[in-house]
Each structure stands twice: as C-alpha cells, then as structure tokens.
C-alpha cells in the first residue's frame, strides 16, 4: 500500500495498462469530506519505452518511468493557459539540463548551457505545449538518477516516452485546470495495479 501525506487532497494515479508495458491508465482523485472520490473517467497514457521501474533503480537515459509519489508544483506551456498551478511560460531560450555532470542537472535554465547535454523545452513537435513537472529527483538531486520527468502531450497512445507520462492534449488540459496547489496535489506512479492508495 502507498502511504501519502494527510495534507494531500488531490491525486493523479498512473498504473500499467493491460497489455503493453509502455502504456498506462490514469485516474484523478480528490479528498472530499475525508473520503476519496474519483473525479475523472479512466484516461490513457503512454509511459517510458521500457515501462515503470523502481525509482531507486532508475538511471539517466534508461527509458523507464520512475515509480513513487511525487509532488505536482509547476505547470508549463507555450501560451497562456488557465491553471491554478504556478505556470512557466516557455520561450525559445528555455532548456532542461540532463547532463549529470552539470551543477544545473535536472533544472530548467533560461539560457542554453555552453557545455553538456540539455533539452530544448519549446519543441517543434508541440509535446510540451502544456504539461507539468513530475517532481522526481528535483529537490535533493542525485546525479545520474534521471531527469526531465514530465507529464506532457503524447505523440500517440502507441508511442512511448523516454520516461515521462504522456497523455492526449484534451485529458492533460482537463487535469491542469483541475489541479490546485492549495490541495497539495501529487502524482502516484505504480508498477502494478493498486486497489487503494489510502
């Protein structure tokens, strides 16, 4: 059983799908009068190309989505978007550093680093048109343990990610409009089917 902080009142739950390890299902939950209620119908998601792996085993570039409970603190996108979360308006100058040797590893920077590997956030394929940061390895950052884990728009249900959770633009937009920082939202990524997170 996954245990979450009692202050958490919103949960996005990501679980494996029935067939492919790179496909998952997503549900959203809210605590109302002390009881958890499912908010949305089940939605589809594409996961890392190798499926879900224990966060303690994840490594940079391994193609796994890390399991665990992660805060949802910041949204991002290309244009103005209505969300209660703090919103990062991405520009052509924004990069996410994925070089384990960098002091800015697993951080957003506002100018392309002169050395090392990084990911341009304002992409031509619009995968990051809207999304949120899954706060995996973002606080006490461990070099090489994985970076740039987001919820973002998918290419398709059949197209895996490099480790992120990707969804249709419609479903992701609905989640972003619902999420409320005052309700301490988290995302739970589970390697197996979960009956309950209470």
Short mmCIF file of C-alpha atoms in Angstrom, two decimals:
data_model
loop_
_atom_site.label_atom_id
_atom_site.label_comp_id
_atom_site.label_asym_id
_atom_site.label_seq_id
_atom_site.Cartn_x
_atom_site.Cartn_y
_atom_site.Cartn_z
CA UNK A 1 0.00 0.00 0.00
CA UNK A 2 1.23 3.51 -0.87
CA UNK A 3 1.05 5.98 2.00
CA UNK A 4 0.59 9.66 1.23
CA UNK A 5 0.73 12.75 3.43
CA UNK A 6 -2.61 13.51 5.10
CA UNK A 7 -2.44 17.07 3.70
CA UNK A 8 -2.70 15.71 0.14
CA UNK A 9 -6.22 16.22 -1.22
CA UNK A 10 -5.63 15.61 -4.95
CA UNK A 11 -4.05 12.55 -6.54
CA UNK A 12 -3.29 11.62 -10.13
CA UNK A 13 -2.84 7.84 -10.20
CA UNK A 14 -0.82 6.25 -13.03
CA UNK A 15 -0.90 2.45 -13.37
CA UNK A 16 0.15 -0.04 -16.04
CA UNK A 17 -2.32 -0.83 -18.79
CA UNK A 18 -3.50 -4.33 -19.63
CA UNK A 19 -1.10 -5.18 -22.44
CA UNK A 20 1.94 -3.12 -23.35
CA UNK A 21 4.35 -2.13 -20.58
CA UNK A 22 4.76 1.27 -22.22
CA UNK A 23 1.02 2.01 -21.95
CA UNK A 24 -0.79 3.04 -18.81
CA UNK A 25 -4.07 4.23 -17.36
CA UNK A 26 -4.65 7.43 -15.39
CA UNK A 27 -7.35 8.38 -12.91
CA UNK A 28 -7.76 11.52 -10.81
CA UNK A 29 -8.95 11.59 -7.21
CA UNK A 30 -9.93 14.23 -4.69
CA UNK A 31 -10.49 14.01 -0.95
CA UNK A 32 -13.94 15.38 -0.16
CA UNK A 33 -15.18 15.41 3.44
CA UNK A 34 -12.48 12.93 4.37
CA UNK A 35 -13.27 10.42 1.61
CA UNK A 36 -11.53 9.88 -1.71
CA UNK A 37 -13.72 10.34 -4.79
CA UNK A 38 -12.73 9.57 -8.36
CA UNK A 39 -13.01 12.79 -10.37
CA UNK A 40 -12.36 11.77 -13.96
CA UNK A 41 -13.12 8.70 -16.04
CA UNK A 42 -10.13 6.47 -16.72
CA UNK A 43 -7.74 8.05 -19.23
CA UNK A 44 -4.97 6.52 -21.32
CA UNK A 45 -1.27 7.38 -21.07
CA UNK A 46 1.95 6.41 -22.76
CA UNK A 47 4.87 5.65 -20.46
CA UNK A 48 8.61 5.09 -20.78
CA UNK A 49 9.61 2.75 -23.59
CA UNK A 50 10.74 0.18 -21.00
CA UNK A 51 7.77 0.60 -18.67
CA UNK A 52 7.84 1.52 -14.97
CA UNK A 53 10.82 0.88 -12.69
CA UNK A 54 11.52 1.37 -9.00
CA UNK A 55 12.74 4.94 -8.51
CA UNK A 56 15.76 3.61 -6.59
CA UNK A 57 16.94 1.77 -9.70
CA UNK A 58 16.30 4.46 -12.30
CA UNK A 59 19.24 5.88 -14.24
CA UNK A 60 19.63 8.70 -16.73
CA UNK A 61 18.54 7.68 -20.23
CA UNK A 62 17.26 4.21 -19.29
CA UNK A 63 13.79 4.72 -20.81
CA UNK A 64 11.89 3.89 -17.60
CA UNK A 65 9.20 5.89 -15.84
CA UNK A 66 10.05 6.02 -12.11
CA UNK A 67 7.50 4.66 -9.66
CA UNK A 68 6.68 6.55 -6.47
CA UNK A 69 4.75 9.51 -5.09
CA UNK A 70 5.78 12.92 -6.46
CA UNK A 71 4.61 16.45 -5.82
CA UNK A 72 2.93 18.47 -8.56
CA UNK A 73 4.09 22.05 -8.08
CA UNK A 74 4.52 23.69 -11.50
CA UNK A 75 2.91 23.67 -14.89
CA UNK A 76 4.45 24.82 -18.14
CA UNK A 77 3.43 25.62 -21.69
CA UNK A 78 3.92 27.72 -24.77
CA UNK A 79 0.96 30.07 -24.48
CA UNK A 80 -1.25 31.48 -21.77
CA UNK A 81 -3.13 28.65 -20.09
CA UNK A 82 -5.66 28.67 -17.28
CA UNK A 83 -4.32 26.64 -14.36
CA UNK A 84 -4.09 27.29 -10.63
CA UNK A 85 -0.55 25.89 -10.55
CA UNK A 86 2.42 28.26 -10.86
CA UNK A 87 2.90 28.47 -14.63
CA UNK A 88 6.18 28.61 -16.56
CA UNK A 89 5.69 30.33 -19.92
CA UNK A 90 8.28 28.57 -22.05
CA UNK A 91 10.34 30.51 -24.60
CA UNK A 92 12.94 29.65 -27.22
CA UNK A 93 15.63 30.25 -24.57
CA UNK A 94 14.42 27.61 -22.07
CA UNK A 95 16.33 24.34 -21.61
CA UNK A 96 16.16 21.45 -19.16
CA UNK A 97 19.62 20.20 -18.20
CA UNK A 98 20.06 16.41 -18.36
CA UNK A 99 23.85 16.30 -18.06
CA UNK A 100 24.69 14.54 -14.75
CA UNK A 101 28.00 16.41 -14.57
CA UNK A 102 26.30 19.82 -14.60
CA UNK A 103 25.62 21.82 -11.44
CA UNK A 104 22.21 22.52 -13.01
CA UNK A 105 21.37 18.84 -13.53
CA UNK A 106 17.60 18.30 -13.65
CA UNK A 107 16.85 22.01 -13.62
CA UNK A 108 15.26 24.47 -16.02
CA UNK A 109 17.68 27.14 -17.21
CA UNK A 110 16.84 30.30 -19.15
CA UNK A 111 19.80 30.11 -21.50
CA UNK A 112 21.36 27.18 -23.33
CA UNK A 113 24.38 25.92 -21.38
CA UNK A 114 27.67 26.27 -23.20
CA UNK A 115 28.65 22.71 -22.28
CA UNK A 116 26.84 19.44 -21.62
CA UNK A 117 23.55 17.92 -22.63
CA UNK A 118 20.19 19.65 -22.33
CA UNK A 119 16.69 19.51 -23.79
CA UNK A 120 15.06 22.42 -25.59
CA UNK A 121 11.68 22.98 -23.97
CA UNK A 122 9.89 24.86 -26.76
CA UNK A 123 9.81 22.00 -29.23
CA UNK A 124 8.76 21.93 -32.87
CA UNK A 125 6.55 18.86 -32.24
CA UNK A 126 4.49 20.66 -29.52
CA UNK A 127 4.86 17.83 -26.98
CA UNK A 128 5.43 20.45 -24.28
CA UNK A 129 2.69 22.81 -25.42
CA UNK A 130 1.15 22.12 -21.99
CA UNK A 131 2.33 19.94 -19.13
CA UNK A 132 3.59 19.77 -15.58
CA UNK A 133 6.80 18.78 -13.85
CA UNK A 134 6.72 15.45 -12.05
CA UNK A 135 8.96 16.41 -9.13
CA UNK A 136 11.20 13.35 -9.39
CA UNK A 137 14.83 13.99 -8.34
CA UNK A 138 14.29 17.75 -8.35
CA UNK A 139 14.95 18.62 -4.69
CA UNK A 140 17.89 16.60 -3.35
CA UNK A 141 19.14 15.93 -6.87
CA UNK A 142 21.24 12.80 -7.35
CA UNK A 143 23.41 12.95 -10.45
CA UNK A 144 22.59 10.26 -12.99
CA UNK A 145 19.36 9.14 -11.29
CA UNK A 146 17.13 10.55 -14.02
CA UNK A 147 15.93 13.96 -15.12
CA UNK A 148 13.25 15.81 -17.07
CA UNK A 149 10.33 13.65 -15.92
CA UNK A 150 7.17 15.45 -17.03
CA UNK A 151 3.52 14.92 -17.78
CA UNK A 152 3.13 16.17 -21.36
CA UNK A 153 1.20 15.71 -24.61
CA UNK A 154 1.70 12.37 -26.33
CA UNK A 155 2.57 11.60 -29.93
CA UNK A 156 0.03 8.78 -29.66
CA UNK A 157 -1.03 6.09 -27.21
CA UNK A 158 1.21 3.65 -29.08
CA UNK A 159 4.28 5.90 -28.96
CA UNK A 160 6.34 5.50 -25.76
CA UNK A 161 8.22 8.27 -23.98
CA UNK A 162 11.78 8.42 -22.68
CA UNK A 163 10.45 8.18 -19.12
CA UNK A 164 7.65 10.73 -18.90
CA UNK A 165 3.89 10.24 -18.60
CA UNK A 166 2.23 11.44 -21.82
CA UNK A 167 -1.48 11.93 -22.49
CA UNK A 168 -3.85 13.40 -25.04
CA UNK A 169 -3.92 17.20 -25.04
CA UNK A 170 -7.59 17.17 -24.03
CA UNK A 171 -7.09 14.92 -21.00
CA UNK A 172 -3.96 16.75 -19.87
CA UNK A 173 -5.68 20.13 -20.18
CA UNK A 174 -8.55 18.92 -18.00
CA UNK A 175 -6.11 17.76 -15.32
CA UNK A 176 -4.21 21.05 -15.40
CA UNK A 177 -7.42 23.03 -14.98
CA UNK A 178 -8.42 20.83 -12.01
CA UNK A 179 -5.12 20.76 -10.12
CA UNK A 180 -4.98 23.15 -7.18
CA UNK A 181 -1.76 23.84 -5.22
CA UNK A 182 -3.84 24.57 -2.11
CA UNK A 183 -4.84 20.88 -2.17
CA UNK A 184 -1.20 19.66 -2.23
CA UNK A 185 -1.54 17.52 -5.38
CA UNK A 186 0.68 14.52 -6.03
CA UNK A 187 1.10 12.00 -8.80
CA UNK A 188 1.40 8.34 -7.82
CA UNK A 189 3.14 6.12 -10.39
CA UNK A 190 2.68 2.45 -9.58
CA UNK A 191 4.44 -0.58 -11.10
CA UNK A 192 1.37 -2.72 -10.51
CA UNK A 193 -2.35 -2.38 -10.19
CA UNK A 194 -3.39 -0.67 -6.98
CA UNK A 195 -6.63 -1.24 -5.17
CA UNK A 196 -6.11 1.76 -2.91
CA UNK A 197 -3.61 4.47 -2.02
CA UNK A 198 -5.25 5.23 1.33
#
